[in-house]
Short mmCIF file of C-alpha atoms in Angstrom, two decimals:
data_model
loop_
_atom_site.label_atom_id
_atom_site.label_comp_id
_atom_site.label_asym_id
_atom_site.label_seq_id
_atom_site.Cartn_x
_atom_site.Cartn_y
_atom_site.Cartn_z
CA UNK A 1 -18.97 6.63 6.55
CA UNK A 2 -18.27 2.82 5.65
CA UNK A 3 -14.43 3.49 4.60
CA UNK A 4 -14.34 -0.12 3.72
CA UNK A 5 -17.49 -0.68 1.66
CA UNK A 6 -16.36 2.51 -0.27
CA UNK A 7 -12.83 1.11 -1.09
CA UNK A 8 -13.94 -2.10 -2.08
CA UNK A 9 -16.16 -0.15 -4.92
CA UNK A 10 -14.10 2.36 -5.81
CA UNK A 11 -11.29 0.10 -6.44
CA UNK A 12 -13.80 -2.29 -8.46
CA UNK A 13 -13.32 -5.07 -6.02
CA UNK A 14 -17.36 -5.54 -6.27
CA UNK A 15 -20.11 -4.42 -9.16
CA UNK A 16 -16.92 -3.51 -11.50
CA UNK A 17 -17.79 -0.89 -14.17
CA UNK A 18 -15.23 -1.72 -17.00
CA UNK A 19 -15.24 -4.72 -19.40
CA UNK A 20 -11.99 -3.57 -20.33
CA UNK A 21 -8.61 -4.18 -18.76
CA UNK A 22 -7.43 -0.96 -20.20
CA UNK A 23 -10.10 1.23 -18.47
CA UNK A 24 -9.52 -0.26 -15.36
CA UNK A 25 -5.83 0.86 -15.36
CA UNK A 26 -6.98 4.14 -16.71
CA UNK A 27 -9.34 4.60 -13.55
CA UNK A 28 -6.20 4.12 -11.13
CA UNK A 29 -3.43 6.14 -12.80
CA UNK A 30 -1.08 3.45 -11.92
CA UNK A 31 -1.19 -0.29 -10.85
CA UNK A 32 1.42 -1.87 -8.80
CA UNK A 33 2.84 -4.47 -11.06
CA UNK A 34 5.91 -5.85 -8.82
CA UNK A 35 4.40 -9.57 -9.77
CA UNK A 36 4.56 -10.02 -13.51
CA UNK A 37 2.27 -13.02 -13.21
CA UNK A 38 -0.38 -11.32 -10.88
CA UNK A 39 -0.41 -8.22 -12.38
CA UNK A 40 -2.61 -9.94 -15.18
CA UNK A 41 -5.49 -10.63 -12.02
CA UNK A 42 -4.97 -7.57 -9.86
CA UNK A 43 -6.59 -6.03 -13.66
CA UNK A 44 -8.80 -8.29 -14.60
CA UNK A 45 -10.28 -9.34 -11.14
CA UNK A 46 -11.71 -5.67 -11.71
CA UNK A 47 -13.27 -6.10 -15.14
CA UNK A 48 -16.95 -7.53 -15.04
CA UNK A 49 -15.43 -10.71 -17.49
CA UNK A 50 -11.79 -11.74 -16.29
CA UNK A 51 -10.17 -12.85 -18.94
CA UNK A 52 -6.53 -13.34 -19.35
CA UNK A 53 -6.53 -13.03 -23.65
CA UNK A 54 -8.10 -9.63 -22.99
CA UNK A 55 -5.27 -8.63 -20.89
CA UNK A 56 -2.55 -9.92 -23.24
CA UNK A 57 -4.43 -7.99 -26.14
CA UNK A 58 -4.20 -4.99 -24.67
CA UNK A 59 -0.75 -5.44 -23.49
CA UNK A 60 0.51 -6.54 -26.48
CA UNK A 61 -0.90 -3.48 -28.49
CA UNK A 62 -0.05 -1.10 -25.63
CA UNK A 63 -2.91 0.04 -24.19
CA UNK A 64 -1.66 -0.84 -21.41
CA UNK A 65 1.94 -0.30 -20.80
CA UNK A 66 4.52 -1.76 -17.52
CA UNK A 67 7.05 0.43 -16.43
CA UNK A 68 8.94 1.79 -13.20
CA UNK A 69 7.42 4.45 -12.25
CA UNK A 70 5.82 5.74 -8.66
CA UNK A 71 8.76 5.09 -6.16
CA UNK A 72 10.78 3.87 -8.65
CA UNK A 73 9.11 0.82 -8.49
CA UNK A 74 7.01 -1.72 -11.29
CA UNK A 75 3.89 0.22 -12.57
CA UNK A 76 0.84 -0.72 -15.32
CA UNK A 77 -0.21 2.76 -16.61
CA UNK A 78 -2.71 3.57 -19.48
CA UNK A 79 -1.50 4.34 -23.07
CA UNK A 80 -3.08 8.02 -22.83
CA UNK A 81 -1.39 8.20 -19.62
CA UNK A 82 1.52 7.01 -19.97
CA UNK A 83 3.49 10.50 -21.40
CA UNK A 84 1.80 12.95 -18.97
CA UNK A 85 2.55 10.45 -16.21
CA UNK A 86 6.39 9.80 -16.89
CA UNK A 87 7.05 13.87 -16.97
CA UNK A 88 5.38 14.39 -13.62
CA UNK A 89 6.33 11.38 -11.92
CA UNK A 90 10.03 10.42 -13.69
CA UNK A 91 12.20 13.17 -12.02
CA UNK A 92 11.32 12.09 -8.45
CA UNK A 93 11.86 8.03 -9.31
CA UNK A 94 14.62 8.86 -10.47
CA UNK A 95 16.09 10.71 -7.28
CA UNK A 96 14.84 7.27 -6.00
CA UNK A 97 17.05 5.32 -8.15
CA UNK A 98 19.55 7.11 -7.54
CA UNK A 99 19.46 6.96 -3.88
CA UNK A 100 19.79 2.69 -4.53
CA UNK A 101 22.39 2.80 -7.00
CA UNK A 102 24.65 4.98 -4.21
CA UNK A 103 23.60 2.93 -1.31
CA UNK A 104 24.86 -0.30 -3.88
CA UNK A 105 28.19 1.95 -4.40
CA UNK A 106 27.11 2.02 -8.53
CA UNK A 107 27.48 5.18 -10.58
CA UNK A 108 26.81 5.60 -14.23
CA UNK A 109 28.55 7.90 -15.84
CA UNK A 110 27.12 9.93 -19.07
CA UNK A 111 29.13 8.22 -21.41
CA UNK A 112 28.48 4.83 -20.18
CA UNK A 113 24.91 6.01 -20.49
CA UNK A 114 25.08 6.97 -23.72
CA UNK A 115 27.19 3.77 -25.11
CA UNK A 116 24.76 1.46 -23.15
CA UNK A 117 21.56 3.03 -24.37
CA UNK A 118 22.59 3.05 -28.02
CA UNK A 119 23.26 -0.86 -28.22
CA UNK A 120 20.01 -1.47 -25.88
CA UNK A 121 17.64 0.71 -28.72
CA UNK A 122 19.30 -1.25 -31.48
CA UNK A 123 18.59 -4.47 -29.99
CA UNK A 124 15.21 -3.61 -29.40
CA UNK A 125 14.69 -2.23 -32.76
CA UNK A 126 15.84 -5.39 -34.31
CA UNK A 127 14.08 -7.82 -32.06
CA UNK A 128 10.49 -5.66 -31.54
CA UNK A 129 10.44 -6.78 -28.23
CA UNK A 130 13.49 -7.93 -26.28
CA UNK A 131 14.48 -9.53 -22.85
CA UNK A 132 17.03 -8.37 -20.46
CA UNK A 133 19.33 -11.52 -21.51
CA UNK A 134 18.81 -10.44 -25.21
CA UNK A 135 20.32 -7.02 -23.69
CA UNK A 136 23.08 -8.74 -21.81
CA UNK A 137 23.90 -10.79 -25.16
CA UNK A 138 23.90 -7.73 -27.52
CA UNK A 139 26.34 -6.11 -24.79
CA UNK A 140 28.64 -9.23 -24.42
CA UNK A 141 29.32 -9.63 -28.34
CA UNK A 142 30.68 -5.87 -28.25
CA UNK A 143 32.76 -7.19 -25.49
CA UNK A 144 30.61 -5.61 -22.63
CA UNK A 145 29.71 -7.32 -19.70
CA UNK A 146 27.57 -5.96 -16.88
CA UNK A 147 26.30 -7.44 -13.94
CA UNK A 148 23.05 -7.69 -13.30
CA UNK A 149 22.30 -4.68 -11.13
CA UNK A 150 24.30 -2.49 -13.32
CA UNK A 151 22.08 -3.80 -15.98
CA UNK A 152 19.09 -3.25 -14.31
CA UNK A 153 19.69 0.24 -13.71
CA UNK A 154 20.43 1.21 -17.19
CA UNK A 155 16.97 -0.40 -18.15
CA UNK A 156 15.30 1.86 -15.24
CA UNK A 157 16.69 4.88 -16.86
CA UNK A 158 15.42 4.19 -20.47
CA UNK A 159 12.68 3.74 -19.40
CA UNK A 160 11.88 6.74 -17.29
CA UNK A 161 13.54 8.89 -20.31
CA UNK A 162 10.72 7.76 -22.37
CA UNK A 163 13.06 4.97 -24.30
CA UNK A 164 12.00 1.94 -23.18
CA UNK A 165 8.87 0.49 -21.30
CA UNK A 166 7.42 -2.96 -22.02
CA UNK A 167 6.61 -4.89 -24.81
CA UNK A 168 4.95 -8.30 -25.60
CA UNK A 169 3.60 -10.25 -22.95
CA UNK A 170 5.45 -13.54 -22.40
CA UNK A 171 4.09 -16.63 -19.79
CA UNK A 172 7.11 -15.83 -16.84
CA UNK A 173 9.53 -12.95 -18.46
CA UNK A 174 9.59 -9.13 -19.29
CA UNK A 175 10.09 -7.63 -22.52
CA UNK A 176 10.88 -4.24 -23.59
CA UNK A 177 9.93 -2.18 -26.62
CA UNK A 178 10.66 1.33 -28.18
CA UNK A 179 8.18 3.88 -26.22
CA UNK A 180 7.31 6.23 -29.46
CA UNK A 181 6.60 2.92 -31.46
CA UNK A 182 4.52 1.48 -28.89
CA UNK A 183 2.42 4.85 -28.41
CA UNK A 184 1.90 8.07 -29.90
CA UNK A 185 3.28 10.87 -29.01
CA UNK A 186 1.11 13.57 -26.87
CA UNK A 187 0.72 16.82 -25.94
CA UNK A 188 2.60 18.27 -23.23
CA UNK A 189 0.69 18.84 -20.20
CA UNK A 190 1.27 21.98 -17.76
CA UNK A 191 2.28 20.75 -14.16
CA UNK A 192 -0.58 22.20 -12.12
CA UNK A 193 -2.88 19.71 -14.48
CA UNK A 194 -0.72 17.02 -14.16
CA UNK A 195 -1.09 17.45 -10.16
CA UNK A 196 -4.48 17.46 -10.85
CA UNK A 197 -5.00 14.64 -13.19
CA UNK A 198 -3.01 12.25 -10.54
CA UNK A 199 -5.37 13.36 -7.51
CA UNK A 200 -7.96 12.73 -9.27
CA UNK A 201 -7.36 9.65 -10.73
CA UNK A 202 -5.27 8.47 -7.04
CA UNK A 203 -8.20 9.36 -4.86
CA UNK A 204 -11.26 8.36 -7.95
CA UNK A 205 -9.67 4.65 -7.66
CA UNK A 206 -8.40 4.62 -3.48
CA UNK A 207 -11.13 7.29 -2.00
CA UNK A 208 -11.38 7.61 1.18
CA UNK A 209 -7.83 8.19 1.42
CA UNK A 210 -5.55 10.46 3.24
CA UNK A 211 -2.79 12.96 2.36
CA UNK A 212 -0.28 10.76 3.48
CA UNK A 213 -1.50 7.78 1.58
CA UNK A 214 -1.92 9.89 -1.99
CA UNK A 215 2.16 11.33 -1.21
CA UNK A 216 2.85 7.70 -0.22
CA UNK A 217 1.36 6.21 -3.38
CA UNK A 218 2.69 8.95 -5.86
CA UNK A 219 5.87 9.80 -4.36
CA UNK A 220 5.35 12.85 -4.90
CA UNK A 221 6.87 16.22 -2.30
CA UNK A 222 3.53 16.54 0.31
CA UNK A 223 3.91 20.20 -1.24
CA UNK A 224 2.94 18.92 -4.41
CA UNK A 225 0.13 16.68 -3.02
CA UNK A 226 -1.49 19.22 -1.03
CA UNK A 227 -1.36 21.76 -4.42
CA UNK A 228 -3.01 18.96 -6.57
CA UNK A 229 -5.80 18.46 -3.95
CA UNK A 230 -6.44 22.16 -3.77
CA UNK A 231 -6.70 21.89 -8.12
CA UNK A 232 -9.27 19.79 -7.70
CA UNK A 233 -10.98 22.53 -5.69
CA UNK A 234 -14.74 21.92 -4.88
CA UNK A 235 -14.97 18.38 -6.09
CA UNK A 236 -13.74 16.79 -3.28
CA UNK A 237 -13.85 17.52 0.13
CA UNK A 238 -12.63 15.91 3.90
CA UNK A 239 -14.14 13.83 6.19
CA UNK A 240 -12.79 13.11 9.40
CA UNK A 241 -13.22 9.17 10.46
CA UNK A 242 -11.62 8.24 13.73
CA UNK A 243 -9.07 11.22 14.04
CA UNK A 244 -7.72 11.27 10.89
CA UNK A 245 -9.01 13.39 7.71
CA UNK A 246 -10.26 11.43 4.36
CA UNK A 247 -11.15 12.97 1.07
CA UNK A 248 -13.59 11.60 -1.31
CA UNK A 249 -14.55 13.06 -4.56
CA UNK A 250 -17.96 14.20 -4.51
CA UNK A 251 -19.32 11.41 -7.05
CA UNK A 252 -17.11 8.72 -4.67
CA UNK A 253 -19.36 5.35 -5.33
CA UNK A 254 -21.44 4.23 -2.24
CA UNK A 255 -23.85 1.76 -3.41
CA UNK A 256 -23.45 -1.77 -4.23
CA UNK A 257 -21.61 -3.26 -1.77
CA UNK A 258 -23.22 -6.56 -0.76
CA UNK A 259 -21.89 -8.55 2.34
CA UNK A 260 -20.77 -12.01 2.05
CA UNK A 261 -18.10 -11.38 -0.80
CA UNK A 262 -14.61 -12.91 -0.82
CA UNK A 263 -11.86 -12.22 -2.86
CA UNK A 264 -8.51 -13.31 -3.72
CA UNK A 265 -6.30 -10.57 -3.66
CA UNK A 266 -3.01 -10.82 -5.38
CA UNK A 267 0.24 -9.66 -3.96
CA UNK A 268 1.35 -5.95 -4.28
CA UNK A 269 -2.41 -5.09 -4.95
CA UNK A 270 -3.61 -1.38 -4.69
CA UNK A 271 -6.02 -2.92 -2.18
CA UNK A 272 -2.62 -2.81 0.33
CA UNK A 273 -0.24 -1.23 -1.54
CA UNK A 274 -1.98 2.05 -2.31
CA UNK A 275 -1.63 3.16 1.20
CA UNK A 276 0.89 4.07 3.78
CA UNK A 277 -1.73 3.35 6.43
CA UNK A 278 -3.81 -0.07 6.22
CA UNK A 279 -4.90 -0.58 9.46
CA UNK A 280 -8.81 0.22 7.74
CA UNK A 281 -8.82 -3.21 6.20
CA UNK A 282 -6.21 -5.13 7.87
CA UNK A 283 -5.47 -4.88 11.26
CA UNK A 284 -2.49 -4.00 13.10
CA UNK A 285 -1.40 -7.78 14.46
CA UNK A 286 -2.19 -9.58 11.44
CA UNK A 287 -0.01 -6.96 9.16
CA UNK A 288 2.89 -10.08 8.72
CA UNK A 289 0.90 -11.78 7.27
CA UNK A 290 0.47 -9.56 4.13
CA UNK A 291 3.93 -7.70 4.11
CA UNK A 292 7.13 -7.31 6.16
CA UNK A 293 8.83 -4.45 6.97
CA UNK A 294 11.06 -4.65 3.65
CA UNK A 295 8.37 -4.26 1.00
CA UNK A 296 7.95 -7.74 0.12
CA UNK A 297 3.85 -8.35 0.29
CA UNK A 298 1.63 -11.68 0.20
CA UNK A 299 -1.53 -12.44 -1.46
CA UNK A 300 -3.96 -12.35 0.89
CA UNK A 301 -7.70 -13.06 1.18
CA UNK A 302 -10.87 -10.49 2.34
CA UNK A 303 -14.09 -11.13 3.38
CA UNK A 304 -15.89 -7.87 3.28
CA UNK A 305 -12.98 -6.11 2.50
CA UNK A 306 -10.90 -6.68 6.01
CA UNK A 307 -7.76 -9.24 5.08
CA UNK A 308 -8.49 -12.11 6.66
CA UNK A 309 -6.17 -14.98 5.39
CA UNK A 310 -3.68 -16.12 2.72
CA UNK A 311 -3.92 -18.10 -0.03
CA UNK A 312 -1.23 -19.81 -2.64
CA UNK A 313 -1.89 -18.33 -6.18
CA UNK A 314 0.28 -21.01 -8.17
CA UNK A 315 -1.37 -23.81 -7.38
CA UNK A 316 -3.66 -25.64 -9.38
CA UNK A 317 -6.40 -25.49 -6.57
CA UNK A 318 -4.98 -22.56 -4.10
CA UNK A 319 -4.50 -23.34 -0.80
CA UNK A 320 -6.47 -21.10 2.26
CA UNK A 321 -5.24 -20.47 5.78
CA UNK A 322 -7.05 -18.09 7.86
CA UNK A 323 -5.99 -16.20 10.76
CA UNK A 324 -9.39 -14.80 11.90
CA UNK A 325 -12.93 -16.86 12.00
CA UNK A 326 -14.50 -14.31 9.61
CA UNK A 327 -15.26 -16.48 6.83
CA UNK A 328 -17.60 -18.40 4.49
CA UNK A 329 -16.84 -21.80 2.83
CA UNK A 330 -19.34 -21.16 0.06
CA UNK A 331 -18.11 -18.04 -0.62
CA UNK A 332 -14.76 -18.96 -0.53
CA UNK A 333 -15.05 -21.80 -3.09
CA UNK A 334 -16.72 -18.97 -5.50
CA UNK A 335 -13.73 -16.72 -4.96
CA UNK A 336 -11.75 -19.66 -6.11
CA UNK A 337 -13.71 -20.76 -9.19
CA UNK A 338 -13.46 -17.61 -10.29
CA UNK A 339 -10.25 -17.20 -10.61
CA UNK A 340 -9.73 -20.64 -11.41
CA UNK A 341 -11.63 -20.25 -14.46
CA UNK A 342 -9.69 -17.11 -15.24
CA UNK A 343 -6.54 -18.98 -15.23
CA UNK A 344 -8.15 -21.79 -17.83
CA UNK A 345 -9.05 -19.40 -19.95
CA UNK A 346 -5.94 -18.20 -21.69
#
C-alpha cells in the first residue's frame, strides 16, 4: 500500500473527478472552512476547472452551505447534506461550545436566547443576507449591546439549531441567511444511517485512514465511530501499514497518481486537517511548520503528497520557502500558474 498516492486521489488532489464545486464538498461530508478566503481553493483546487465564479454560484444559491459544525468549528457541507449532517453532528458541537463559553466564564441563559435569536431572524429576514455588525447594529438600536464573543456564540447556536448558516458570498466577510429559505427541508434520517452516511463519505474522501483520525475529524464518541464502520459492513475493510490499522473502502481509487506533481495547499485543508495523525505526509520535525500546538495551521506546499514547504497565498506572485530538497522548479511554477490564474478569474 502507497498511503500517500491513495490520499492524494481520493481527496482529488490529482486526476479530480468533479467539474463541480458542489460535488466535491458532497464527496467529503465536510470541508474545513476556518479561512473564508481559502476555503474558495481548498474546493476548487479539486474540481478539474478551478474557477472562483463557480464557487460563488454555488454558494450563493446554497449548494454549498458554511457553517460550524465538526468540533464546533467552520465547516462547507453540501445542500443535501446539510440537514442529516446538523442532527448527527450538532448535539456533540454543541457540548463543544459549551465547554468554551464556560472556560470564557459566559453563560446564556434561555431567555437571552430567545430575545437574541428573535431580533437576529428579523434582521436576516429583512436584509437576505446579513453580517455580524448588521447583527450587532440591529441589537444596539433595541438598546442591546454584546461583546463580541457573546455575539459569536449566539450566532454558533442558530446555526447548529438549523436557524442560521451562511449566505451570500462577499470578497473578505461572512454573511448569514435563514436555513429553511436557503434549502429545503428533508427527510429525517435514522441514526444508524447517519453513522453510516458520515463513514462513508469521511473515509470515501480521507481513505486510508484510521479510527482515530475518522473520531478526530467527526467528533464524534469512538463508540459511535466504531458502530458506523461496522454499518458499512463488507465494503470496507483494514489494512495494517506500519503498526497501525487503515480502512479503505473497497472501490478506494489507486490509479492515477503521477510523480512530479506540486500543489499549493491552503491552510486548514483536509489534506492536514482531516487527521489526528499526519506523520504519513508530513513528518514529525517539520510539523511547525504547518500548525502549532493551538490549532492555528499554515499553507503549505507537497511534492508527491509529503509537505515540503510554505508558501504566501496573498500575494500577487506567492512566495516559496522549502525546508526539505524535494522539489522541482518547473513544477513549482505550474502549481503557481494555476492558481494564479484561478485567482484572475473571478
Amino acid at each position: 500500500m502507497n498511503p500517500v498516492s491513495i490520499r492524494l486521489l481520493n481527496q482529488q488532489l490529482v486526476a479530480p473527478q468533479f467539474s463541480k464545486p458542489e460535488e466535491v464538498v458532497a464527496h467529503f461530508g465536510a470541508m474545513q472552512a476556518q479561512e473564508y478566503r481559502m476555503m474558495r481553493w481548498a474546493v476548487e483546487m479539486r474540481t478539474k476547472r478551478p474557477s472562483q465564479s463557480a464557487f460563488k454560484k454555488a454558494f450563493d444559491e446554497g449548494k454549498i452551505v458554511r457553517l460550524h459544525l465538526l468540533r464546533g468549528t467552520w465547516q462547507l457541507v453540501a445542500a443535501d447534506d446539510y440537514w442529516w449532517m446538523l442532527d448527527l453532528c450538532a448535539p456533540k458541537a454543541k457540548q463543544v461550545i459549551n465547554g468554551w463559553m464556560s472556560a470564557n466564564k459566559i453563560k446564556l441563559q434561555e431567555d437571552e436566547i430567545r430575545e437574541i435569536r428573535k431580533i437576529i431572524v428579523d434582521t436576516t429576514e429583512r436584509l437576505g443576507s446579513a453580517t455580524k455588525e448588521d447583527f450587532a447594529d440591529a441589537l444596539s438600536a433595541e438598546g442591546i449591546v454584546l461583546d463580541n464573543h457573546r455575539l459569536s456564540y449566539h450566532i454558533r447556536y442558530a446555526e447548529l439549531d438549523g436557524t442560521l448558516c451562511s449566505g451570500d458570498l462577499l470578497p473578505m466577510k461572512a454573511t448569514y441567511a435563514i436555513a429553511h429559505k436557503k434549502m429545503k427541508p428533508a427527510e429525517k434520517k435514522e441514526r444508524d444511517e447517519m453513522l453510516m452516511l458520515l463513514a462513508q463519505k469521511y473515509f470515501q474522501s480521507h481513505q486510508p485512514a484510521t479510527l482515530e483520525d475518522f473520531a478526530w475529524w467527526s467528533g464524534l464518541g469512538i463508540n459511535d465511530c466504531k458502530k458506523a464502520i461496522e454499518l458499512l459492513s463488507d465494503s470496507i475493510h483494514a489494512l495494517r501499514y506500519k503498526g497501525r490499522e487503515f480502512y479503505l473502502l473497497d472501490d478506494c481509487r489507486t490509479r492515477g497518481f503521477r510523480k512530479g506533481n506540486h500543489l499549493l495547499i491552503p491552510p486548514y485543508d483536509e489534506y492536514l486537517i482531516g487527521y489526528k495523525s499526519r506523520d504519513i505526509v508530513l513528518n514529525p520535525e517539520h510539523k511547525h511548520h504547518a500548525h502549532n500546538n493551538s490549532g492555528i495551521f499554515q499553507p503549505v506546499i507537497a511534492c508527491d503528497g509529503i509537505i515540503c514547504g510554505n508558501w504566501t497565498p496573498f500575494k500577487k506572485n506567492p512566495e516559496t520557502t522549502f525546508f526539505t530538497a524535494e522539489h522541482s522548479d518547473s513544477q513549482l511554477s505550474r502549481a503557481i500558474e494555476a492558481y494564479q490564474h484561478f485567482n484572475a478569474k473571478k
